[in-house]
Amino acid sequence: MDPFLIIIIVLVFIIAGLICYNLNIYKKIKSFSNIDDRLSNLNVLQDFLDTIGKDSSVDNKLEIINNILIEKFAIKYSTIVVFNGAEYEIKATNVDERHWEAMKNLHTEDMFKDSINTATPKYVTVNGPEEKLVYQKSEMGRAKSAMFFPLYIDNIYIGYWIIESSDPHAFDNMDTSVLGIVRENIVAVLKTVSYQNTIENIYRVDKNTGLNSAEYLYGKGKRILDKYPESSICMLNIINIEEINEKFGRNIGTDIIVKMSNEIKKSIASKYIFVRYMGPKFAIAFSGVDIDSVQDFIKNMKEEIEKIKIPINQKSNNKKQKTIFASPITNFVLATYYKGTGLESVTKKLEDYLDDCDKKESNINCI
């Protein structure tokens, strides 16, 4: 056989072997790349969970999550829109404010209506840089491709998440299964923070005392308390308020409550939380202060409260007026609240103590 032909055959086999070897190396690299991508995606989901547990407002949590999506997935634009029962509102976005009106009305676009009705994502793109997406009516082609994800909580449509890119076909090779998981986690976050949002905004202001109701303590108040490892929670009850109401009238009872709350307001620092818990019960949260440090203060405050006197004129048997006084008698109980634990469990324990103790008990107890 011609030596030259033999050399050619050998070279062909060598080249074929190198091609097979390179293909094998490519598959391994791609496999490692996929593993790395999935680990990265798991880290994103962990970041979501960490955000839910943060000591932060609902709106701030959603902004943090949106920023995580933008950073981790290298997304140009990301917008979360939620229907609040009356209107659509943007909860988080990095799109310029002048485009917000369009972004919160995407549910009216025909191209996305089917996506909402079928609960399936919608991918839209253009083919050239001179084109723009249909929903960008007044924009100069800010985005060239977008993925629209309708959001549902318990099969009820509550809004949408949309990601956009300034490049055509930017999401052609995007792992949609991962984005589906991300969407479900956005829903989980919205579901979780909706409870927080309710708590943060459900409190009322008492007309007589100007104090916030107990719900304030569990929402915004808890965020203040959780800045410290431990705090002291104090609850007090005016034990003779029913007697005052029956003997002198509810107006006198209201005067007692108002004067007492004003006295406490003057006594405590602004960083502490004072609420009207329920009826004649009040709660004070001493943020960052242990029980031993507040007991002397509570003792002095109890003494000052019980010095309050409301004058009442009464006619005696000889028809001369005499002045008597109505004064509050109080019972105090304290407990420790530890950061991140159930604040409502602590207040329930305090309330149960005041309800179950001797009706005439007037003391300061730690439980």
Short mmCIF file of C-alpha atoms in Angstrom, two decimals:
data_model
loop_
_atom_site.label_atom_id
_atom_site.label_comp_id
_atom_site.label_asym_id
_atom_site.label_seq_id
_atom_site.Cartn_x
_atom_site.Cartn_y
_atom_site.Cartn_z
CA MET A 1 0.00 0.00 0.00
CA ASP A 2 1.11 3.47 -0.80
CA PRO A 3 2.84 4.96 2.31
CA PHE A 4 1.25 8.31 1.56
CA LEU A 5 -2.22 6.74 1.67
CA ILE A 6 -1.41 5.04 4.98
CA ILE A 7 -0.40 8.38 6.47
CA ILE A 8 -3.69 9.94 5.29
CA ILE A 9 -5.72 7.08 6.83
CA VAL A 10 -3.85 7.45 10.14
CA LEU A 11 -4.43 11.20 10.14
CA VAL A 12 -8.15 10.68 9.47
CA PHE A 13 -8.40 8.32 12.45
CA ILE A 14 -6.47 10.77 14.63
CA ILE A 15 -8.73 13.65 13.59
CA ALA A 16 -11.86 11.52 14.18
CA GLY A 17 -10.53 10.57 17.60
CA LEU A 18 -9.84 14.19 18.48
CA ILE A 19 -13.35 15.17 17.37
CA CYS A 20 -14.89 12.46 19.59
CA TYR A 21 -12.65 13.51 22.48
CA ASN A 22 -13.60 17.19 22.09
CA LEU A 23 -17.30 16.31 21.91
CA ASN A 24 -16.95 14.33 25.12
CA ILE A 25 -15.15 17.23 26.83
CA TYR A 26 -17.87 19.63 25.61
CA LYS A 27 -20.62 17.43 27.07
CA LYS A 28 -18.80 17.29 30.40
CA ILE A 29 -18.30 21.05 30.46
CA LYS A 30 -21.98 21.59 29.60
CA SER A 31 -22.98 19.13 32.33
CA PHE A 32 -20.84 20.94 34.90
CA SER A 33 -22.28 24.24 33.65
CA ASN A 34 -25.83 22.94 34.17
CA ILE A 35 -24.95 21.77 37.67
CA ASP A 36 -23.45 25.17 38.41
CA ASP A 37 -26.58 26.88 37.05
CA ARG A 38 -28.83 24.74 39.24
CA LEU A 39 -26.72 25.44 42.32
CA SER A 40 -26.97 29.13 41.48
CA ASN A 41 -30.75 28.80 41.16
CA LEU A 42 -30.92 27.09 44.56
CA ASN A 43 -28.98 30.04 45.99
CA VAL A 44 -31.58 32.39 44.50
CA LEU A 45 -34.38 30.48 46.20
CA GLN A 46 -32.47 30.60 49.49
CA ASP A 47 -32.12 34.36 49.07
CA PHE A 48 -35.90 34.50 48.66
CA LEU A 49 -36.43 32.64 51.93
CA ASP A 50 -33.92 34.88 53.71
CA THR A 51 -35.79 37.94 52.42
CA ILE A 52 -39.15 36.70 53.72
CA GLY A 53 -37.66 36.43 57.20
CA LYS A 54 -36.10 39.89 57.14
CA ASP A 55 -37.16 42.56 59.62
CA SER A 56 -38.50 44.85 56.92
CA SER A 57 -41.71 46.25 55.44
CA VAL A 58 -43.71 44.34 52.83
CA ASP A 59 -42.88 46.75 49.99
CA ASN A 60 -39.19 46.69 50.85
CA LYS A 61 -39.14 42.87 50.79
CA LEU A 62 -40.64 42.82 47.30
CA GLU A 63 -38.08 45.37 46.10
CA ILE A 64 -35.27 43.21 47.52
CA ILE A 65 -36.65 40.11 45.77
CA ASN A 66 -36.96 41.96 42.47
CA ASN A 67 -33.37 43.14 42.76
CA ILE A 68 -32.26 39.55 43.44
CA LEU A 69 -33.96 38.42 40.21
CA ILE A 70 -32.34 41.22 38.20
CA GLU A 71 -28.87 40.50 39.58
CA LYS A 72 -28.84 36.70 39.66
CA PHE A 73 -30.45 36.13 36.25
CA ALA A 74 -28.86 39.15 34.53
CA ILE A 75 -32.32 40.49 33.61
CA LYS A 76 -32.51 43.97 32.12
CA TYR A 77 -35.97 44.80 33.51
CA SER A 78 -38.18 43.04 36.04
CA THR A 79 -41.60 44.20 37.25
CA ILE A 80 -44.04 42.71 39.78
CA VAL A 81 -47.63 44.00 39.50
CA VAL A 82 -50.39 43.05 41.97
CA PHE A 83 -54.15 43.59 41.90
CA ASN A 84 -55.13 44.91 45.34
CA GLY A 85 -58.86 44.38 44.90
CA ALA A 86 -59.49 47.83 43.48
CA GLU A 87 -56.65 48.52 41.06
CA TYR A 88 -53.36 47.20 39.74
CA GLU A 89 -50.29 48.56 41.49
CA ILE A 90 -46.58 48.11 40.83
CA LYS A 91 -45.01 46.46 43.84
CA ALA A 92 -41.45 46.34 42.50
CA THR A 93 -39.72 47.41 39.29
CA ASN A 94 -36.53 48.88 37.88
CA VAL A 95 -38.34 50.36 34.87
CA ASP A 96 -38.30 54.15 34.63
CA GLU A 97 -41.35 55.74 36.28
CA ARG A 98 -42.59 57.28 33.03
CA HIS A 99 -43.41 53.75 31.82
CA TRP A 100 -45.27 52.63 34.95
CA GLU A 101 -48.74 53.38 33.60
CA ALA A 102 -48.16 51.02 30.67
CA MET A 103 -46.55 48.36 32.87
CA LYS A 104 -49.50 48.15 35.27
CA ASN A 105 -52.04 47.83 32.46
CA LEU A 106 -50.54 44.86 30.61
CA HIS A 107 -53.53 42.74 31.65
CA THR A 108 -55.60 44.70 29.12
CA GLU A 109 -53.34 43.71 26.21
CA ASP A 110 -54.75 41.01 23.92
CA MET A 111 -51.32 39.35 23.71
CA PHE A 112 -51.39 38.65 27.47
CA LYS A 113 -55.11 37.98 28.08
CA ASP A 114 -54.83 34.36 26.92
CA SER A 115 -51.82 33.90 29.22
CA ILE A 116 -53.88 35.11 32.18
CA ASN A 117 -56.90 32.96 31.27
CA THR A 118 -54.83 29.79 30.87
CA ALA A 119 -52.30 30.51 33.67
CA THR A 120 -49.41 29.92 31.28
CA PRO A 121 -46.35 32.11 30.60
CA LYS A 122 -46.18 34.15 27.41
CA TYR A 123 -42.94 34.83 25.53
CA VAL A 124 -42.90 37.70 23.03
CA THR A 125 -39.99 39.02 21.00
CA VAL A 126 -39.07 40.91 17.83
CA ASN A 127 -36.67 39.92 15.06
CA GLY A 128 -34.84 43.17 14.45
CA PRO A 129 -33.51 46.18 16.36
CA GLU A 130 -35.83 48.54 14.49
CA GLU A 131 -38.97 46.75 15.74
CA LYS A 132 -40.67 47.14 19.12
CA LEU A 133 -43.05 45.02 21.19
CA VAL A 134 -46.75 45.68 20.64
CA TYR A 135 -47.52 46.79 24.19
CA GLN A 136 -44.88 49.54 24.00
CA LYS A 137 -47.28 52.01 22.41
CA SER A 138 -45.51 55.23 23.38
CA GLU A 139 -42.00 53.87 23.89
CA MET A 140 -39.09 53.87 21.47
CA GLY A 141 -38.41 50.15 21.69
CA ARG A 142 -37.09 50.01 25.26
CA ALA A 143 -37.56 46.23 25.31
CA LYS A 144 -37.13 43.80 22.41
CA SER A 145 -38.22 40.63 24.20
CA ALA A 146 -40.30 39.81 27.26
CA MET A 147 -41.63 36.90 29.30
CA PHE A 148 -45.00 37.41 31.02
CA PHE A 149 -45.95 35.27 34.02
CA PRO A 150 -49.50 35.49 35.48
CA LEU A 151 -49.58 35.06 39.27
CA TYR A 152 -52.17 33.05 41.16
CA ILE A 153 -52.81 32.40 44.86
CA ASP A 154 -55.03 29.34 45.45
CA ASN A 155 -56.24 29.51 41.81
CA ILE A 156 -57.19 33.17 42.18
CA TYR A 157 -55.47 35.56 39.77
CA ILE A 158 -53.64 38.30 41.70
CA GLY A 159 -51.35 39.97 39.15
CA TYR A 160 -48.29 39.28 37.04
CA TRP A 161 -44.51 39.28 36.84
CA ILE A 162 -42.83 40.37 33.61
CA ILE A 163 -39.14 40.29 32.66
CA GLU A 164 -37.82 42.24 29.68
CA SER A 165 -34.62 42.55 27.65
CA SER A 166 -33.37 45.19 25.25
CA ASP A 167 -32.15 42.39 22.91
CA PRO A 168 -34.33 40.39 20.46
CA HIS A 169 -34.72 36.69 21.32
CA ALA A 170 -32.98 37.24 24.66
CA PHE A 171 -34.96 34.49 26.39
CA ASP A 172 -34.85 31.85 23.65
CA ASN A 173 -32.56 29.61 25.70
CA MET A 174 -33.75 30.64 29.16
CA ASP A 175 -34.52 27.70 31.47
CA THR A 176 -38.30 28.15 31.75
CA SER A 177 -38.60 25.41 34.37
CA VAL A 178 -36.37 27.45 36.68
CA LEU A 179 -38.36 30.61 35.94
CA GLY A 180 -41.52 28.66 36.76
CA ILE A 181 -40.07 27.80 40.15
CA VAL A 182 -39.08 31.43 40.64
CA ARG A 183 -42.66 32.48 39.79
CA GLU A 184 -44.05 30.09 42.40
CA ASN A 185 -41.66 31.54 44.94
CA ILE A 186 -42.79 35.07 44.06
CA VAL A 187 -46.36 33.88 44.71
CA ALA A 188 -45.28 32.32 48.02
CA VAL A 189 -43.63 35.59 49.02
CA LEU A 190 -46.73 37.60 48.04
CA LYS A 191 -48.89 35.20 50.02
CA THR A 192 -46.66 35.44 53.07
CA VAL A 193 -46.21 39.19 53.02
CA SER A 194 -49.94 39.73 52.42
CA TYR A 195 -50.50 38.53 55.99
CA GLN A 196 -47.76 40.86 57.19
CA ASN A 197 -49.29 43.71 55.20
CA THR A 198 -52.67 43.10 56.84
CA ILE A 199 -51.14 43.15 60.32
CA GLU A 200 -49.12 46.29 59.53
CA ASN A 201 -52.17 48.25 58.42
CA ILE A 202 -55.09 46.86 60.44
CA TYR A 203 -54.47 48.84 63.62
CA ARG A 204 -56.77 51.68 64.67
CA VAL A 205 -56.23 54.83 66.72
CA ASP A 206 -58.33 55.07 69.88
CA LYS A 207 -60.37 58.29 69.75
CA ASN A 208 -60.23 58.97 73.49
CA THR A 209 -56.56 58.37 74.23
CA GLY A 210 -54.97 58.82 70.79
CA LEU A 211 -53.19 55.49 71.31
CA ASN A 212 -52.75 52.81 68.66
CA SER A 213 -54.64 49.55 69.10
CA ALA A 214 -52.99 46.22 69.91
CA GLU A 215 -52.57 45.35 66.21
CA TYR A 216 -49.92 48.07 65.94
CA LEU A 217 -47.82 46.15 68.46
CA TYR A 218 -47.89 42.99 66.32
CA GLY A 219 -47.04 44.78 63.08
CA LYS A 220 -44.84 47.86 63.10
CA GLY A 221 -44.18 47.52 66.82
CA LYS A 222 -42.72 44.03 66.43
CA ARG A 223 -40.26 45.31 63.82
CA ILE A 224 -38.99 47.82 66.39
CA LEU A 225 -38.71 45.15 69.10
CA ASP A 226 -36.85 42.76 66.81
CA LYS A 227 -33.97 45.20 66.55
CA TYR A 228 -32.98 43.98 70.03
CA PRO A 229 -32.23 40.49 71.41
CA GLU A 230 -34.82 40.90 74.17
CA SER A 231 -37.40 43.38 75.40
CA SER A 232 -39.84 43.69 78.28
CA ILE A 233 -43.59 43.64 77.74
CA CYS A 234 -45.79 45.16 80.42
CA MET A 235 -49.57 44.93 80.59
CA LEU A 236 -51.73 46.81 83.06
CA ASN A 237 -55.38 46.71 83.93
CA ILE A 238 -57.53 49.34 85.67
CA ILE A 239 -59.21 46.92 88.05
CA ASN A 240 -61.83 49.35 89.39
CA ILE A 241 -63.01 50.83 86.08
CA GLU A 242 -66.35 48.99 86.17
CA GLU A 243 -66.99 50.23 89.70
CA ILE A 244 -66.18 53.82 88.63
CA ASN A 245 -68.50 53.54 85.62
CA GLU A 246 -71.38 52.18 87.70
CA LYS A 247 -70.95 54.63 90.58
CA PHE A 248 -70.07 57.85 88.75
CA GLY A 249 -70.94 57.22 85.08
CA ARG A 250 -68.96 56.26 82.01
CA ASN A 251 -67.81 59.83 81.41
CA ILE A 252 -65.82 59.72 84.63
CA GLY A 253 -64.42 56.33 83.66
CA THR A 254 -63.33 57.75 80.30
CA ASP A 255 -61.68 60.73 82.06
CA ILE A 256 -59.75 58.30 84.27
CA ILE A 257 -58.52 56.37 81.21
CA VAL A 258 -57.48 59.52 79.35
CA LYS A 259 -55.62 61.03 82.32
CA MET A 260 -53.89 57.74 83.03
CA SER A 261 -52.77 57.29 79.42
CA ASN A 262 -51.50 60.90 79.32
CA GLU A 263 -49.52 60.30 82.50
CA ILE A 264 -47.88 57.21 80.99
CA LYS A 265 -47.14 59.02 77.71
CA LYS A 266 -45.24 61.67 79.68
CA SER A 267 -43.28 59.05 81.58
CA ILE A 268 -41.97 56.77 78.82
CA ALA A 269 -39.35 57.40 76.12
CA SER A 270 -40.50 57.77 72.51
CA LYS A 271 -38.74 54.56 71.46
CA TYR A 272 -41.05 52.52 73.71
CA ILE A 273 -44.43 51.34 72.40
CA PHE A 274 -47.62 52.17 74.30
CA VAL A 275 -50.96 50.83 73.04
CA ARG A 276 -54.50 50.49 74.27
CA TYR A 277 -54.74 46.73 74.32
CA MET A 278 -58.43 46.24 75.02
CA GLY A 279 -60.91 48.13 77.19
CA PRO A 280 -59.19 48.99 80.49
CA LYS A 281 -56.06 47.00 79.53
CA PHE A 282 -52.96 48.74 78.19
CA ALA A 283 -49.62 47.37 77.00
CA ILE A 284 -46.17 48.93 77.07
CA ALA A 285 -43.26 47.39 75.17
CA PHE A 286 -39.85 48.44 76.50
CA SER A 287 -37.67 47.73 73.46
CA GLY A 288 -34.18 46.49 74.31
CA VAL A 289 -34.72 46.64 78.10
CA ASP A 290 -34.75 43.63 80.44
CA ILE A 291 -37.33 43.15 83.20
CA ASP A 292 -34.94 43.90 86.07
CA SER A 293 -34.26 47.32 84.58
CA VAL A 294 -37.91 48.34 84.27
CA GLN A 295 -39.34 47.17 87.59
CA ASP A 296 -38.42 50.32 89.56
CA PHE A 297 -39.75 52.48 86.75
CA ILE A 298 -43.04 50.54 86.71
CA LYS A 299 -43.32 50.86 90.50
CA ASN A 300 -42.96 54.66 90.31
CA MET A 301 -45.35 54.87 87.38
CA LYS A 302 -47.99 52.82 89.22
CA GLU A 303 -47.74 55.20 92.18
CA GLU A 304 -48.14 58.26 89.97
CA ILE A 305 -51.10 56.76 88.12
CA GLU A 306 -52.94 55.99 91.33
CA LYS A 307 -52.49 59.59 92.52
CA ILE A 308 -54.84 60.71 89.74
CA LYS A 309 -58.03 62.16 91.19
CA ILE A 310 -61.17 63.17 89.33
CA PRO A 311 -63.33 65.46 91.54
CA ILE A 312 -67.03 64.59 91.77
CA ASN A 313 -69.56 66.81 93.52
CA GLN A 314 -72.28 65.03 95.46
CA LYS A 315 -75.14 66.30 97.59
CA SER A 316 -75.23 65.07 101.19
CA ASN A 317 -78.33 64.53 103.34
CA ASN A 318 -78.34 68.18 104.49
CA LYS A 319 -78.29 69.17 100.78
CA LYS A 320 -74.79 70.57 101.01
CA GLN A 321 -72.40 69.59 98.26
CA LYS A 322 -69.37 67.58 99.13
CA THR A 323 -66.51 66.66 96.85
CA ILE A 324 -65.31 63.12 96.51
CA PHE A 325 -62.67 61.78 94.13
CA ALA A 326 -62.42 58.90 91.69
CA SER A 327 -58.98 57.32 91.31
CA PRO A 328 -57.72 54.35 89.29
CA ILE A 329 -56.44 51.20 90.93
CA THR A 330 -54.11 49.19 88.70
CA ASN A 331 -52.60 45.76 88.40
CA PHE A 332 -49.37 45.22 86.44
CA VAL A 333 -47.75 42.13 84.98
CA LEU A 334 -44.47 41.82 83.03
CA ALA A 335 -42.83 39.23 80.80
CA THR A 336 -39.79 39.00 78.50
CA TYR A 337 -40.08 38.96 74.73
CA TYR A 338 -37.18 37.41 72.79
CA LYS A 339 -36.42 38.52 69.23
CA GLY A 340 -38.10 36.43 66.55
CA THR A 341 -40.46 34.56 68.88
CA GLY A 342 -44.25 34.84 69.08
CA LEU A 343 -45.11 38.24 70.51
CA GLU A 344 -48.81 37.37 70.54
CA SER A 345 -48.02 34.39 72.79
CA VAL A 346 -46.39 36.71 75.32
CA THR A 347 -49.27 39.20 75.34
CA LYS A 348 -51.82 36.37 75.57
CA LYS A 349 -50.01 35.03 78.63
CA LEU A 350 -50.10 38.50 80.23
CA GLU A 351 -53.77 38.99 79.38
CA ASP A 352 -54.70 35.57 80.79
CA TYR A 353 -52.90 36.40 84.02
CA LEU A 354 -54.82 39.68 84.46
CA ASP A 355 -58.12 37.94 83.66
CA ASP A 356 -57.56 34.96 85.99
CA CYS A 357 -55.97 36.60 89.03
CA ASP A 358 -57.92 37.84 92.05
CA LYS A 359 -60.15 40.71 90.93
CA LYS A 360 -58.81 42.90 93.74
CA GLU A 361 -55.14 42.19 93.10
CA SER A 362 -53.17 45.42 92.71
CA ASN A 363 -49.54 44.54 92.29
CA ILE A 364 -46.54 44.25 89.93
CA ASN A 365 -45.82 40.66 88.92
CA CYS A 366 -43.28 39.07 86.58
CA ILE A 367 -44.23 35.85 84.83
#
